[in-house]
Coordinates of C-alpha atoms and ligand atoms in Angstrom, one line a residue:
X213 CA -24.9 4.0 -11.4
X214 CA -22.7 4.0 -8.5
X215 CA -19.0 3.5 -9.5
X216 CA -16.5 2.5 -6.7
X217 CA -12.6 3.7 -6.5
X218 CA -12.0 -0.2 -6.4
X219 CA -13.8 -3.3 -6.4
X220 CA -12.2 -6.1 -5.0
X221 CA -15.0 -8.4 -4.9
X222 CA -15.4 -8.3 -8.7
X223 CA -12.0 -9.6 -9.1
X224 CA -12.4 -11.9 -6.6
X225 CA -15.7 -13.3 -8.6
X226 CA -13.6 -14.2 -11.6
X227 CA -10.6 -16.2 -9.3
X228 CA -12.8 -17.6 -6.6
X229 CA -12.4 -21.3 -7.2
X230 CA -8.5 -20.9 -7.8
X231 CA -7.6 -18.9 -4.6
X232 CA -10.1 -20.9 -2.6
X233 CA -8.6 -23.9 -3.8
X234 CA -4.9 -22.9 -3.0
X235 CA -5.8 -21.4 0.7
X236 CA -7.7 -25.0 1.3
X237 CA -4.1 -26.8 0.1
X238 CA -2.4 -24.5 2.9
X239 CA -5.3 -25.0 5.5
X240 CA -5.3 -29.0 4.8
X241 CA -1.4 -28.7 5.4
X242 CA -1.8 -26.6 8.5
X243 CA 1.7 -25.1 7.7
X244 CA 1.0 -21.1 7.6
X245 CA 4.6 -19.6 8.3
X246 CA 7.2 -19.7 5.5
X247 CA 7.3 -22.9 4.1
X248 CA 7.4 -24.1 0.0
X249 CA 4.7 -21.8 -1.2
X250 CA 6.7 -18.8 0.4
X251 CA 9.6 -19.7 -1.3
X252 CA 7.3 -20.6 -5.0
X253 CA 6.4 -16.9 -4.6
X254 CA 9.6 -15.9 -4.2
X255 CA 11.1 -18.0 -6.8
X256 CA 8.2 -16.0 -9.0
X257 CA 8.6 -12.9 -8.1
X258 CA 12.1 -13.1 -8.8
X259 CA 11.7 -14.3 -12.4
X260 CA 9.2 -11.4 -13.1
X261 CA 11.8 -9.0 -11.9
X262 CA 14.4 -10.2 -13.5
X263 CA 16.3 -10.5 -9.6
X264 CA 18.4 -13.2 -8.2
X265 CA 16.8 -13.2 -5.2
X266 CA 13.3 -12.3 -3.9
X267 CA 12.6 -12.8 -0.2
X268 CA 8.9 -12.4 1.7
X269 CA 8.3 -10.0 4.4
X270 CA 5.5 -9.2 6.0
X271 CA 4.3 -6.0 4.1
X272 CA 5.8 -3.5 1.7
X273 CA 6.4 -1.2 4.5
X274 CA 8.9 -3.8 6.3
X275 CA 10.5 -4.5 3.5
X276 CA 11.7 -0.9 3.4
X277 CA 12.7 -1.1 6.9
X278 CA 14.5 -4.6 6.6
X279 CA 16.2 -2.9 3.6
X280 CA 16.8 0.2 5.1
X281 CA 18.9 -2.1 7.9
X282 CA 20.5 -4.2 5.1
X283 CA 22.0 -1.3 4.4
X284 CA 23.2 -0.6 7.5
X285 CA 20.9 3.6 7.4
X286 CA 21.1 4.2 10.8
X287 CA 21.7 7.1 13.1
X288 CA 23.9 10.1 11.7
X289 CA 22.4 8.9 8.5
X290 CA 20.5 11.0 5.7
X291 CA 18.4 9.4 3.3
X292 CA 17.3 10.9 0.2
X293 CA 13.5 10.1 -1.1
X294 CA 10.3 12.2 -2.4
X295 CA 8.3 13.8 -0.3
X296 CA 5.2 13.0 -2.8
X297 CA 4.4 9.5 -1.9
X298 CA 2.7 7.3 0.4
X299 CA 3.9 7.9 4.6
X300 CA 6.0 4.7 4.9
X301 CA 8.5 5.4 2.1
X302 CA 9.6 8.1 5.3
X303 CA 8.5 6.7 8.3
X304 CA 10.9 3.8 8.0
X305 CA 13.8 6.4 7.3
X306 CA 12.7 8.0 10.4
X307 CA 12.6 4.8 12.4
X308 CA 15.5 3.4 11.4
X309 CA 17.1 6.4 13.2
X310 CA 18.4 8.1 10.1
X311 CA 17.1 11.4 8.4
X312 CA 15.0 11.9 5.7
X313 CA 15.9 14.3 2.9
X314 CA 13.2 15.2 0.9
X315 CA 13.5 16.4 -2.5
X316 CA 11.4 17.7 -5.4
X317 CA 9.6 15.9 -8.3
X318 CA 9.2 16.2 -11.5
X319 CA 5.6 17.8 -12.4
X320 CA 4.6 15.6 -15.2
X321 CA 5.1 11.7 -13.8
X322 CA 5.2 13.1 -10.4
X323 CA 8.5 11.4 -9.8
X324 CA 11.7 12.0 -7.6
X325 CA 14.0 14.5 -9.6
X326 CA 17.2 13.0 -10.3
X327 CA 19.1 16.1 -10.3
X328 CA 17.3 17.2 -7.4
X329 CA 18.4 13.9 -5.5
X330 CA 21.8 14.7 -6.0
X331 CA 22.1 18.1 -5.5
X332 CA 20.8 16.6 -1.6
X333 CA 23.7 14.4 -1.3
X334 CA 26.1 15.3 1.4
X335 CA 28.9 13.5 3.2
X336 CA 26.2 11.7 5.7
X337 CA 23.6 10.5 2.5
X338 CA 23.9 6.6 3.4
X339 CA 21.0 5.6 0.5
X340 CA 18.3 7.0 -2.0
X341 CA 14.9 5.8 -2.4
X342 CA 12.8 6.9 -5.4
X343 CA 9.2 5.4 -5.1
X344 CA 7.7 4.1 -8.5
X345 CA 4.6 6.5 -8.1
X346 CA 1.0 5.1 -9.0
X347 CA 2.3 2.4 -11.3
X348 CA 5.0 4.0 -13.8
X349 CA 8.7 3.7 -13.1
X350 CA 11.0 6.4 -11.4
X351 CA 13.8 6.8 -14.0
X352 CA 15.6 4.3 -12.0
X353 CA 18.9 4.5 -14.3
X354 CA 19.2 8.4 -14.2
X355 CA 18.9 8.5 -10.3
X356 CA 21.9 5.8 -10.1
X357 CA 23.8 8.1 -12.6
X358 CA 23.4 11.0 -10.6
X359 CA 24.3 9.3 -7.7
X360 CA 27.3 7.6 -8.1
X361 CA 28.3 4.6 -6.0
X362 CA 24.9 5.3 -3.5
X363 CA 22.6 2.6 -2.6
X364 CA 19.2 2.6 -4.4
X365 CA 16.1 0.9 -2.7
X366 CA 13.5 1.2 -5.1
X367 CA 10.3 1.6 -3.5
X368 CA 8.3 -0.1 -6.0
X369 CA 5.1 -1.4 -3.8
X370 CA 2.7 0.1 -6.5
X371 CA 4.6 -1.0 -9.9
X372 CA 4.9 -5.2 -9.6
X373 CA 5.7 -5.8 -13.0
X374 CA 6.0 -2.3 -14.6
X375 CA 8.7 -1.5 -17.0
X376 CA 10.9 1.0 -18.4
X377 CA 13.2 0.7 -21.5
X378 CA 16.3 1.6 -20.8
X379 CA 19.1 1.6 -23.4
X380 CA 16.7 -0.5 -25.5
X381 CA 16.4 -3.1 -23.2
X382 CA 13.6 -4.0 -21.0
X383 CA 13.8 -3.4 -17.1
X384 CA 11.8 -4.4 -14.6
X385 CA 10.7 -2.2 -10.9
X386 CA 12.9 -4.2 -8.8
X387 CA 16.0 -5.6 -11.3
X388 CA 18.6 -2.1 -11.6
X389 CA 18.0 -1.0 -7.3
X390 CA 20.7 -2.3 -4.6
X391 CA 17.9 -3.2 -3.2
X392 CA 13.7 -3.4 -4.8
X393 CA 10.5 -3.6 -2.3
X394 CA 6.7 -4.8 -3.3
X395 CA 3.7 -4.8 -1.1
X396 CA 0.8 -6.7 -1.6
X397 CA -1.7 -5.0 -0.2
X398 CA -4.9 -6.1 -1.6
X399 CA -5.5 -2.4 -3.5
X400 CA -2.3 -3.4 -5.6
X401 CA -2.2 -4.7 -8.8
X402 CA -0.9 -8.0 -7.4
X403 CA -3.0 -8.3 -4.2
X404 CA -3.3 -11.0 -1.3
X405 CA -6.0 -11.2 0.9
X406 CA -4.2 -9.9 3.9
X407 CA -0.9 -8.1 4.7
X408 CA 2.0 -9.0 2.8
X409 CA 5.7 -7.4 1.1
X410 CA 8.8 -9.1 -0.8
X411 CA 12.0 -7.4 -1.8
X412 CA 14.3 -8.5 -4.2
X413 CA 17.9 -8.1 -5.2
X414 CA 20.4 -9.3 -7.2
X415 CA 23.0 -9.2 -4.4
X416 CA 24.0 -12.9 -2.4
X417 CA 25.1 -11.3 1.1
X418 CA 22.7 -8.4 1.1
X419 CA 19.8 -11.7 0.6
X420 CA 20.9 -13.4 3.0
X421 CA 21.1 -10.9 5.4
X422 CA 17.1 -9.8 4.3
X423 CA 16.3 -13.1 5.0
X424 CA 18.3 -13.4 8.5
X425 CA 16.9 -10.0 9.3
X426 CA 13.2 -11.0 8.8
X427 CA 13.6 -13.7 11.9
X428 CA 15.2 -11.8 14.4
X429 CA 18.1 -11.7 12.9
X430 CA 19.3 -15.4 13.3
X431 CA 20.0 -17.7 10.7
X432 CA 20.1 -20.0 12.5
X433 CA 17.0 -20.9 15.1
X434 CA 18.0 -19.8 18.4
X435 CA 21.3 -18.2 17.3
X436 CA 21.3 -14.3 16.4
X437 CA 23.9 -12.5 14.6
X438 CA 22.2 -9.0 14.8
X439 CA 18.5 -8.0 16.0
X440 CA 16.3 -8.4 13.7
X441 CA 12.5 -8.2 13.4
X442 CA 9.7 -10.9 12.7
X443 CA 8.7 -10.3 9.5
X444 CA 7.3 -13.5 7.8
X445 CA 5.1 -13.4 4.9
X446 CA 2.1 -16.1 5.4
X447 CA 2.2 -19.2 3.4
X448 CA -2.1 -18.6 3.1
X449 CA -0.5 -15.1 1.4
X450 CA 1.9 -16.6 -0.8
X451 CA -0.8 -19.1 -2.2
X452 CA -3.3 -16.3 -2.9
X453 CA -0.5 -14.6 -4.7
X454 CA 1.2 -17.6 -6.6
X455 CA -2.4 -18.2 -7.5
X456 CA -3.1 -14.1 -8.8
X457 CA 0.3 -13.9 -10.2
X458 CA -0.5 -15.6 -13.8
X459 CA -3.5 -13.0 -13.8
X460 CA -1.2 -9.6 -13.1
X461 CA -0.3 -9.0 -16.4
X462 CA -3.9 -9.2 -18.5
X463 CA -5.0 -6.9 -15.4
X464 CA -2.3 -4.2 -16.0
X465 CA -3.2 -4.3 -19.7
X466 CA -6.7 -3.9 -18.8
X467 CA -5.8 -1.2 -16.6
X468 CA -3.7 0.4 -19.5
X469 CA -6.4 -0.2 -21.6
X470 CA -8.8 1.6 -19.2
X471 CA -6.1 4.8 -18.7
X472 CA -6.1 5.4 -22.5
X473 CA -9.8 5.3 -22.5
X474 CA -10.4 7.9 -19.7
X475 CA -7.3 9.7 -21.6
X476 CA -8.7 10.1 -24.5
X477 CA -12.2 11.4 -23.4
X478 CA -10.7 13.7 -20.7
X479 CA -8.3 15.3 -23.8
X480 CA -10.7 17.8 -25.1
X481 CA -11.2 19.0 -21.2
X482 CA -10.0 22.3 -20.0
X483 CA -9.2 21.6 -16.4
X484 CA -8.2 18.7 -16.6
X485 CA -4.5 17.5 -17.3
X486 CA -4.4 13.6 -17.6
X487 CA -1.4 11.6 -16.5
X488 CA 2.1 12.0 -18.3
X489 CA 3.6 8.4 -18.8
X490 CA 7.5 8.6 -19.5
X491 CA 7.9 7.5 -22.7
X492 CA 10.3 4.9 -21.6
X493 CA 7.7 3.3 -19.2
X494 CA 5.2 1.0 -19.3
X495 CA 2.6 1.8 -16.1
X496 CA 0.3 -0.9 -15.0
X497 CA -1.8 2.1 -13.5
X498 CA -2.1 1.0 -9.7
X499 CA -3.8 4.1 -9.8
X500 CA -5.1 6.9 -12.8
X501 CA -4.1 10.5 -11.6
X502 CA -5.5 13.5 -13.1
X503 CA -4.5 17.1 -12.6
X504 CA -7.9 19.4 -11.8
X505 CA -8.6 22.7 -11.9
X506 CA -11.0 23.5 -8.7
X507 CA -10.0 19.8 -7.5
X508 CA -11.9 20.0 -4.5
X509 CA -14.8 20.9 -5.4
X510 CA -14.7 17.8 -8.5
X511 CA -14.0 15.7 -6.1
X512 CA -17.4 16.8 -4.3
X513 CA -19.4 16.6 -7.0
X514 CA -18.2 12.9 -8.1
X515 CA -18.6 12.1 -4.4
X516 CA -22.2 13.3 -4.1
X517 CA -23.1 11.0 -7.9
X518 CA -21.4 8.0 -6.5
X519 CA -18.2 8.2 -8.3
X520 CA -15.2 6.7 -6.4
X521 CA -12.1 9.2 -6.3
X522 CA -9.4 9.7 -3.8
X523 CA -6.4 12.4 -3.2
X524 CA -3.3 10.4 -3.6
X525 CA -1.6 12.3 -1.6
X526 CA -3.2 15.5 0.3
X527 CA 0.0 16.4 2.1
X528 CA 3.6 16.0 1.2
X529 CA 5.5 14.2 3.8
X530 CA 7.9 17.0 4.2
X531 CA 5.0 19.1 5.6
X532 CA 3.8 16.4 8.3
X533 CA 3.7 17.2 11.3
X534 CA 5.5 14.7 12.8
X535 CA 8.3 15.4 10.3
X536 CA 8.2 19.2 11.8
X537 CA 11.7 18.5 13.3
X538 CA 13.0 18.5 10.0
X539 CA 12.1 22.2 9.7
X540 CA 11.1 22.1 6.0
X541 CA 8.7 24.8 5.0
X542 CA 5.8 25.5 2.5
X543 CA 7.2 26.2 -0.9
X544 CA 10.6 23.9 0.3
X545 CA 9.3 21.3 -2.4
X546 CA 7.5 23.4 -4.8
X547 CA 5.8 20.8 -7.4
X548 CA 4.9 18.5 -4.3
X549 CA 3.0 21.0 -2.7
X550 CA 1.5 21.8 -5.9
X551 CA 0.6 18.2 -6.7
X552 CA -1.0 18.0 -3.5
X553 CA -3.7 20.3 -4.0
X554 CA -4.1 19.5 -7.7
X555 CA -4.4 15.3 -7.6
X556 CA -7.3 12.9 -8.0
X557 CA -7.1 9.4 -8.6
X558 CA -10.2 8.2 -10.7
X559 CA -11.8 4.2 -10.8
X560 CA -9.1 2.2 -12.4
X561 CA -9.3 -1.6 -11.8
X562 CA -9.7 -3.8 -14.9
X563 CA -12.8 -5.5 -13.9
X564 CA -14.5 -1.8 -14.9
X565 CA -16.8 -2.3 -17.3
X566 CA -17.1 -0.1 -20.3
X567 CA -20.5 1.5 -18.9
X568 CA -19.1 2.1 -15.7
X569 CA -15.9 4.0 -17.5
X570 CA -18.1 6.2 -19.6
X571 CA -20.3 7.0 -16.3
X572 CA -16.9 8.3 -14.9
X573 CA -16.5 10.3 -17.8
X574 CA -19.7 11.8 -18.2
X575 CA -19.7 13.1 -14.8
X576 CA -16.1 14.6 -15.0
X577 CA -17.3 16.0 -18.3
X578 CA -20.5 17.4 -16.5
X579 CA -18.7 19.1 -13.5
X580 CA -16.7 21.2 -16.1
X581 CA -20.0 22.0 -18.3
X582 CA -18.9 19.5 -21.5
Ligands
LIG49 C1 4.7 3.8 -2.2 C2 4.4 2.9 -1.1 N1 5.4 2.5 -0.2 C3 5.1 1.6 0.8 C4 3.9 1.1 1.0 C5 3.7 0.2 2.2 O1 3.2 -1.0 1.9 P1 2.3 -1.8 3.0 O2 1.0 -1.2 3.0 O3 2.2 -3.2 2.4 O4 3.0 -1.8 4.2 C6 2.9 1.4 0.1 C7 1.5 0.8 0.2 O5 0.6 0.9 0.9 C8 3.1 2.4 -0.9 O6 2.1 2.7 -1.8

């Protein structure tokens, strides 16, 4: 039985008449830009982040660009980040006109290193940006401790509603950054059926200036106080997603659920280390990521039985060529390079059922002769 990396149209299946009934409300208004169901979303997103302020953008990768600007990174400007996540967390340092600074991560949640962050700090670092890596939380609190007085923009487009326990209180990806960023991209946990990004802050000025710099910088029609971009999230989006949102947290159980399953039946494996959750986090597993020994050729193998897998993420950015200017070398980044060649990201989605999680594991189990 074939198994795919991710099935949307299962979880569509068990929505349909919801979503289809809250894109018809937009259609029938023939209002698609902005609008009340934009601002519902945001008024929702903000609650479940614990955030004064949420504003729609256009994807998660804008709204580390429109962040980014908030902050005014800009030319002469070095920005701190991982190189061990997905490109845009350093393309929109780059195209902001400021520098990224790559830094190591840590080995076992495969995380930005807070000491490694601020041992990178100089007299020109203008912001930070740990990324919440495939669902868990960066250890948000210890990167603002070790960088005292710096910007955070917590790249959190694969964690919506993760959490981490910090000083025995609940925090949500999003709620301690200067400033947090989501994407809904329909493979994350809180997906629309399109394009679409929010970020969220706790800060009036730096709001209103996310919300002035997603239409061109104007506040007011017509009038511009700075350039801006136009970066509007879709109200057919926002419905979709005000519509998913009362779903995301029984699917990030399920996908827990699902994790500790694999977890358990992978424990016995030599070969395989299964993922390390910080004992301070709660994941909602936008992806399961496994350590393998001979990763390529498992990945083969479950390739050629049907088995969905991908490499999450076969290069670390500081290694890309079009980040050769930078002048980083192999070995610059030790445990990213490492994670590189040693990742695979198994079926995950909480619509698996338990047949199709135990054909996963038989086949992993196969490949190393269990
Ligand atoms: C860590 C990370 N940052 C940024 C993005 C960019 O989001 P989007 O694809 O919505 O532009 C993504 C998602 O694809 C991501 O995984």
């Amino acid at each position: 039985m074939p198994v795919p990396l991710l099935d949307l149209k299962a979880q569509h299946a068990t929505i349909r008449d919801e979503v289809v009934a809250a894109m018809m409300q937009v259609v029938d208004s023939q209002a698609f830009i902005l609008g009340p169901l934009v601002e519902k979303l945001e008024r929702e997103v903000a609650e479940l982040s614990h955030t004064k302020y949420a504003i729609g953008c256009a994807n998660g990768t804008d709204a580390l660009l429109l962040a980014m600007r908030a902050l005014d990174c800009g030319r002469d400007d070095e920005v701190i980040t991982t190189p061990f996540t997905f490109f845009a967390t350093a393309g929109t340092i780059h195209n902001v006109g400021a520098t990224p600074v790559f830094v190591d991560i840590d080995p076992a949640t495969f995380n930005i290193l807070p000491e490694a962050a601020a041992a990178a700090r100089t007299s020109r670092t203008k912001a930070c940006v740990p990324v919440d890596l495939f669902g868990q939380m960066a250890p948000i609190e210890q990167v603002m401790q070790a960088l005292p007085g710096l910007p955070i923009i917590e790249d959190a487009a694969q964690t919506i509603g993760a959490r981490r326990s910090i000083d025995g209180e609940w925090r949500m990806a999003g709620e301690l950054a200067t400033i947090g960023t989501f994407s809904f991209f329909p493979s994350k946990n809180l997906g629309g059926y399109g394009d679409g990004g929010m970020m969220v802050t706790q800060d009036e000025g730096l709001a209103a200036r996310l919300k002035r710099l997603r239409m061109h910088g104007g506040a007011k029609q017509y009038f511009h106080d700075e350039v801006g971009f136009n970066s509007r999230l879709d109200a057919l989006q926002a419905a979709v997603l005000s519509a998913k949102l009362p779903h995301l947290a029984a699917w990030s159980a399920k996908r827990r659920a699902n994790a500790a399953y694999y977890s358990k039946a992978f424990a016995g494996i030599d070969g395989i280390t299964v993922p390390t959750i910080d004992p301070a986090n709660e994941s909602i597993f936008n992806q399961y990521t496994i350590r393998a020994d001979r990763r390529d050729q498992l990945q083969s193998f479950l390739k050629d039985r049907g088995i969905g897998n991908a490499i999450y993420y076969p290069l670390p950015l500081h290694l890309q060529p079009c980040f050769a200017y930078l002048g980083y070398k192999p070995g610059s980044c030790p445990e990213a390079e490492r994670a590189a060649g040693e990742v695979l990201s198994l079926p995950i989605y909480p619509e698996l059922t338990n047949a199709q999680l135990d054909e996963v594991i038989q086949h992993v189990r196969a490949f190393y002769g269990r």
